[in-house]
Amino acid sequence: MRIGITCYPTYGGSGIVATELGLELARRGHDVHFITYANPIRLDTSVDRIHYHEVEVATYPLFQYPPYTLALASRMAEVAERYALDILHVHYAIPHSISAYLARAVLASRGIAIPIATTLHGTDITLVGTDRSYHLITKFAIEQSDGITAVSRNLSDRMKEVFGIEKPVRVIYNSVNLEQYTIRPHRNPEPLLVHVSNFRPVKRIHDCVRVLAALRKHMPARLKMVGDGPDRGSAERLAQELGVAKYVEFPGKCSSIARTIAEADLLLLPSELESFGLVALEAMASGVPVVATNVGGIPEVITHGEDGFLCEVGDVEAMAERAREILTDAPLRERFVRSGRHTAETRFSTQTIIPQYEAFYEELVRGGAHR
Ligand code: GMT
């Protein structure tokens, strides 16, 4: 097939999922056309069958806000026509689904029919989509998509609640390429906790610092906070206030997540909300036990007490205690390492998940699914 993919090219789960999906589809013989405003961070454009089309957003003194949604729609239509795409698949509803809707209308006016698929990732529904300024248009865009997927059952349910949409939603979980994630045989002499995110308020990164401070009352440990975003400065200040600054490292964004995660003895994910928690899956694939919050789609990924521990949002004492258990109880830790990897292999490998997208595309192209 010839597949157009649009996503945010920046540091974030939805862009990573879209990029890995495109790369895997290309390996499986499909032609994949990325239509984005910059090269997605994990995209290797030298791979066969991967094509990249940049969206240029022209500015003009009249525009206080350059109309990215329109530039994207125009580029989608142009690429779809030129390369005879079979389907346009957008990741993150806002504003990508609206651009796809416009592109489909433009193409229809030129006698070309193309289905559009939207994958919902999380905050497009739970945070941005609930904001009054985007609510109606997001609902409309989702209703107009020919096919909708969500990255967890929880997100699919939330979408129906938030928008009152009764259209079927296909749950297709995020996946992990197991060849890129391996279990490191040795542990660090001083345990290393790792957190990876975009440091937005929803990630509750201050809780990571608090967990480290609570844990250090019982045992030595260090924390690596990988990523960047609005809460970085205040988290650094909190580490100073709690007297743990010299044990917390903020290395910024990192290009090799697989290597960074593999170095960890434990991954912390204390989010307020998480539709899936891709980094938790990457940690499980690397045999790194996870302490996360029991929210959103996380319990669909991590089974509490088998692959890791789930705690209530904000309960840093419980998270620190669970971290201590994992770091001090070798048989428990070993069980989590094996079970996490096994879960990644059996439920979330690219071999399991990518064919589900292929089947979904086939249905849409044949005019089935929800049209
Ligand atoms: O985390 C965000 O704010 C945005 C979004 C993204 O683009 O990274 O993350 C969402 O999509 C990921 C990939 O499907 C999921 O693993 C994350 O759980 C989800 N984030 C939230 O629901 C907060």
Short mmCIF file of N, CA and C in Angstrom, two decimals, residues 230-317:
data_model
loop_
_atom_site.label_atom_id
_atom_site.label_comp_id
_atom_site.label_asym_id
_atom_site.label_seq_id
_atom_site.Cartn_x
_atom_site.Cartn_y
_atom_site.Cartn_z
N PRO A 230 8.24 22.32 30.45
CA PRO A 230 7.95 23.46 31.32
C PRO A 230 8.28 23.26 32.81
N ASP A 231 8.23 22.03 33.32
CA ASP A 231 8.43 21.83 34.76
C ASP A 231 9.87 21.55 35.16
N ARG A 232 10.76 21.65 34.21
CA ARG A 232 12.15 21.30 34.53
C ARG A 232 12.76 22.19 35.62
N GLY A 233 12.63 23.51 35.45
CA GLY A 233 13.25 24.45 36.40
C GLY A 233 12.74 24.23 37.81
N SER A 234 11.43 24.10 37.97
CA SER A 234 10.88 23.96 39.32
C SER A 234 11.27 22.60 39.92
N ALA A 235 11.43 21.58 39.09
CA ALA A 235 11.86 20.27 39.61
C ALA A 235 13.32 20.35 40.08
N GLU A 236 14.14 21.10 39.36
CA GLU A 236 15.54 21.27 39.79
C GLU A 236 15.58 22.02 41.12
N ARG A 237 14.73 23.02 41.26
CA ARG A 237 14.70 23.79 42.52
C ARG A 237 14.23 22.90 43.66
N LEU A 238 13.24 22.05 43.38
CA LEU A 238 12.74 21.15 44.43
C LEU A 238 13.85 20.20 44.90
N ALA A 239 14.65 19.73 43.96
CA ALA A 239 15.75 18.83 44.33
C ALA A 239 16.72 19.55 45.28
N GLN A 240 16.95 20.85 45.03
CA GLN A 240 17.80 21.66 45.94
C GLN A 240 17.15 21.73 47.32
N GLU A 241 15.87 22.11 47.32
CA GLU A 241 15.15 22.29 48.60
C GLU A 241 15.15 21.02 49.43
N LEU A 242 15.02 19.86 48.76
CA LEU A 242 14.94 18.59 49.49
C LEU A 242 16.33 18.03 49.79
N GLY A 243 17.36 18.75 49.37
CA GLY A 243 18.74 18.35 49.68
C GLY A 243 19.22 17.14 48.88
N VAL A 244 18.61 16.89 47.71
CA VAL A 244 19.04 15.72 46.92
C VAL A 244 19.61 16.13 45.56
N ALA A 245 19.86 17.43 45.39
CA ALA A 245 20.27 17.91 44.06
C ALA A 245 21.47 17.16 43.50
N LYS A 246 22.43 16.79 44.40
CA LYS A 246 23.62 16.16 43.83
C LYS A 246 23.37 14.71 43.40
N TYR A 247 22.21 14.19 43.73
CA TYR A 247 21.87 12.82 43.29
C TYR A 247 20.89 12.81 42.11
N VAL A 248 20.53 14.01 41.63
CA VAL A 248 19.56 14.09 40.52
C VAL A 248 20.23 14.75 39.32
N GLU A 249 20.16 14.05 38.20
CA GLU A 249 20.78 14.57 36.98
C GLU A 249 19.67 14.93 35.99
N PHE A 250 19.83 16.08 35.33
CA PHE A 250 18.88 16.50 34.29
C PHE A 250 19.65 16.60 32.97
N PRO A 251 19.86 15.49 32.26
CA PRO A 251 20.72 15.56 31.07
C PRO A 251 20.04 16.16 29.84
N GLY A 252 18.75 16.51 29.93
CA GLY A 252 18.04 17.05 28.76
C GLY A 252 17.50 15.92 27.90
N LYS A 253 17.17 16.29 26.63
CA LYS A 253 16.62 15.28 25.73
C LYS A 253 17.72 14.32 25.31
N CYS A 254 17.33 13.12 25.02
CA CYS A 254 18.37 12.15 24.69
C CYS A 254 18.00 11.44 23.40
N SER A 255 18.99 11.22 22.56
CA SER A 255 18.68 10.65 21.24
C SER A 255 18.54 9.14 21.29
N SER A 256 19.20 8.48 22.26
CA SER A 256 19.08 7.02 22.31
C SER A 256 18.32 6.59 23.57
N ILE A 257 17.01 6.55 23.45
CA ILE A 257 16.17 6.19 24.60
C ILE A 257 16.44 4.75 25.02
N ALA A 258 16.64 3.86 24.05
CA ALA A 258 16.85 2.45 24.38
C ALA A 258 18.06 2.30 25.29
N ARG A 259 19.15 3.01 24.97
CA ARG A 259 20.37 2.89 25.78
C ARG A 259 20.14 3.51 27.16
N THR A 260 19.47 4.64 27.18
CA THR A 260 19.23 5.33 28.45
C THR A 260 18.37 4.48 29.38
N ILE A 261 17.33 3.88 28.83
CA ILE A 261 16.45 3.06 29.67
C ILE A 261 17.19 1.83 30.17
N ALA A 262 17.99 1.24 29.29
CA ALA A 262 18.69 0.00 29.68
C ALA A 262 19.63 0.23 30.86
N GLU A 263 20.12 1.46 31.02
CA GLU A 263 21.03 1.78 32.14
C GLU A 263 20.31 1.79 33.49
N ALA A 264 18.98 1.89 33.44
CA ALA A 264 18.22 2.11 34.68
C ALA A 264 18.04 0.82 35.47
N ASP A 265 17.86 0.99 36.79
CA ASP A 265 17.47 -0.15 37.63
C ASP A 265 15.96 -0.13 37.86
N LEU A 266 15.35 1.01 37.57
CA LEU A 266 13.91 1.15 37.78
C LEU A 266 13.43 2.38 37.01
N LEU A 267 12.23 2.30 36.46
CA LEU A 267 11.67 3.47 35.77
C LEU A 267 10.50 4.02 36.57
N LEU A 268 10.49 5.33 36.71
CA LEU A 268 9.39 6.00 37.44
C LEU A 268 8.47 6.70 36.46
N LEU A 269 7.18 6.48 36.60
CA LEU A 269 6.20 7.17 35.74
C LEU A 269 5.01 7.58 36.61
N PRO A 270 5.15 8.75 37.31
CA PRO A 270 4.11 9.12 38.30
C PRO A 270 2.99 10.00 37.72
N SER A 271 2.67 9.83 36.43
CA SER A 271 1.75 10.76 35.74
C SER A 271 0.37 10.87 36.39
N GLU A 272 -0.19 12.03 36.18
CA GLU A 272 -1.58 12.31 36.58
C GLU A 272 -2.53 11.53 35.68
N LEU A 273 -2.13 11.44 34.41
CA LEU A 273 -2.96 10.80 33.40
C LEU A 273 -2.03 10.25 32.33
N GLU A 274 -2.36 9.10 31.80
CA GLU A 274 -1.51 8.51 30.76
C GLU A 274 -2.40 7.54 29.99
N SER A 275 -2.58 7.80 28.71
CA SER A 275 -3.49 6.92 27.96
C SER A 275 -2.86 5.56 27.72
N PHE A 276 -1.55 5.51 27.68
CA PHE A 276 -0.85 4.24 27.45
C PHE A 276 0.43 4.16 28.29
N GLY A 277 1.34 5.13 28.07
CA GLY A 277 2.62 5.12 28.80
C GLY A 277 3.66 4.35 28.02
N LEU A 278 3.99 4.88 26.84
CA LEU A 278 4.92 4.17 25.95
C LEU A 278 6.25 3.86 26.61
N VAL A 279 6.74 4.82 27.41
CA VAL A 279 8.06 4.63 28.02
C VAL A 279 8.05 3.46 29.00
N ALA A 280 6.89 3.20 29.61
CA ALA A 280 6.79 2.05 30.52
C ALA A 280 6.96 0.76 29.71
N LEU A 281 6.37 0.72 28.54
CA LEU A 281 6.51 -0.47 27.69
C LEU A 281 7.97 -0.63 27.24
N GLU A 282 8.61 0.48 26.90
CA GLU A 282 10.02 0.41 26.49
C GLU A 282 10.88 -0.11 27.64
N ALA A 283 10.54 0.31 28.86
CA ALA A 283 11.28 -0.18 30.03
C ALA A 283 11.04 -1.68 30.23
N MET A 284 9.81 -2.10 30.10
CA MET A 284 9.50 -3.53 30.27
C MET A 284 10.27 -4.36 29.24
N ALA A 285 10.33 -3.86 28.01
CA ALA A 285 11.07 -4.58 26.96
C ALA A 285 12.56 -4.67 27.30
N SER A 286 13.04 -3.70 28.11
CA SER A 286 14.46 -3.69 28.49
C SER A 286 14.69 -4.40 29.82
N GLY A 287 13.65 -5.01 30.35
CA GLY A 287 13.78 -5.70 31.63
C GLY A 287 14.00 -4.74 32.78
N VAL A 288 13.44 -3.54 32.67
CA VAL A 288 13.57 -2.56 33.75
C VAL A 288 12.20 -2.46 34.46
N PRO A 289 12.12 -2.83 35.74
CA PRO A 289 10.83 -2.76 36.44
C PRO A 289 10.33 -1.32 36.53
N VAL A 290 9.00 -1.19 36.53
CA VAL A 290 8.38 0.14 36.51
C VAL A 290 7.55 0.35 37.77
N VAL A 291 7.67 1.56 38.32
CA VAL A 291 6.72 2.01 39.34
C VAL A 291 5.95 3.16 38.70
N ALA A 292 4.66 2.96 38.51
CA ALA A 292 3.86 3.95 37.79
C ALA A 292 2.57 4.22 38.57
N THR A 293 1.76 5.11 38.03
CA THR A 293 0.47 5.40 38.68
C THR A 293 -0.63 4.57 38.03
N ASN A 294 -1.64 4.32 38.83
CA ASN A 294 -2.75 3.47 38.39
C ASN A 294 -3.79 4.35 37.69
N VAL A 295 -3.43 4.86 36.52
CA VAL A 295 -4.34 5.79 35.82
C VAL A 295 -4.46 5.43 34.35
N GLY A 296 -5.56 5.89 33.74
CA GLY A 296 -5.74 5.78 32.30
C GLY A 296 -5.53 4.38 31.78
N GLY A 297 -4.67 4.27 30.75
CA GLY A 297 -4.43 2.98 30.12
C GLY A 297 -3.27 2.22 30.74
N ILE A 298 -2.61 2.80 31.76
CA ILE A 298 -1.42 2.13 32.32
C ILE A 298 -1.74 0.71 32.80
N PRO A 299 -2.86 0.48 33.51
CA PRO A 299 -3.12 -0.90 33.96
C PRO A 299 -3.36 -1.89 32.81
N GLU A 300 -3.61 -1.37 31.60
CA GLU A 300 -3.73 -2.29 30.45
C GLU A 300 -2.36 -2.74 29.97
N VAL A 301 -1.34 -2.00 30.37
CA VAL A 301 0.03 -2.31 29.93
C VAL A 301 0.78 -3.06 31.03
N ILE A 302 0.67 -2.54 32.26
CA ILE A 302 1.42 -3.12 33.38
C ILE A 302 0.45 -3.83 34.31
N THR A 303 0.69 -5.09 34.60
CA THR A 303 -0.13 -5.78 35.59
C THR A 303 0.54 -5.61 36.95
N HIS A 304 -0.20 -4.98 37.87
CA HIS A 304 0.33 -4.68 39.19
C HIS A 304 0.77 -5.96 39.90
N GLY A 305 2.00 -5.94 40.39
CA GLY A 305 2.50 -7.10 41.13
C GLY A 305 3.10 -8.18 40.24
N GLU A 306 2.96 -8.00 38.91
CA GLU A 306 3.56 -8.98 37.99
C GLU A 306 4.67 -8.37 37.14
N ASP A 307 4.34 -7.21 36.51
CA ASP A 307 5.34 -6.54 35.66
C ASP A 307 5.95 -5.34 36.37
N GLY A 308 5.33 -4.92 37.45
CA GLY A 308 5.77 -3.71 38.14
C GLY A 308 4.76 -3.38 39.21
N PHE A 309 4.83 -2.16 39.75
CA PHE A 309 3.86 -1.76 40.77
C PHE A 309 3.12 -0.51 40.31
N LEU A 310 1.82 -0.45 40.64
CA LEU A 310 1.01 0.74 40.34
C LEU A 310 0.56 1.36 41.66
N CYS A 311 0.73 2.67 41.77
CA CYS A 311 0.37 3.38 43.01
C CYS A 311 -0.63 4.48 42.68
N GLU A 312 -1.24 5.03 43.71
CA GLU A 312 -2.19 6.12 43.47
C GLU A 312 -1.42 7.40 43.12
N VAL A 313 -2.07 8.25 42.32
CA VAL A 313 -1.44 9.50 41.89
C VAL A 313 -1.06 10.33 43.13
N GLY A 314 0.17 10.79 43.17
CA GLY A 314 0.62 11.67 44.25
C GLY A 314 1.09 10.94 45.50
N ASP A 315 0.92 9.63 45.57
CA ASP A 315 1.32 8.91 46.78
C ASP A 315 2.82 8.57 46.71
N VAL A 316 3.64 9.58 46.95
CA VAL A 316 5.09 9.40 46.77
C VAL A 316 5.68 8.43 47.80
N GLU A 317 5.08 8.40 49.00
CA GLU A 317 5.61 7.47 50.01
C GLU A 317 5.44 6.03 49.53
#
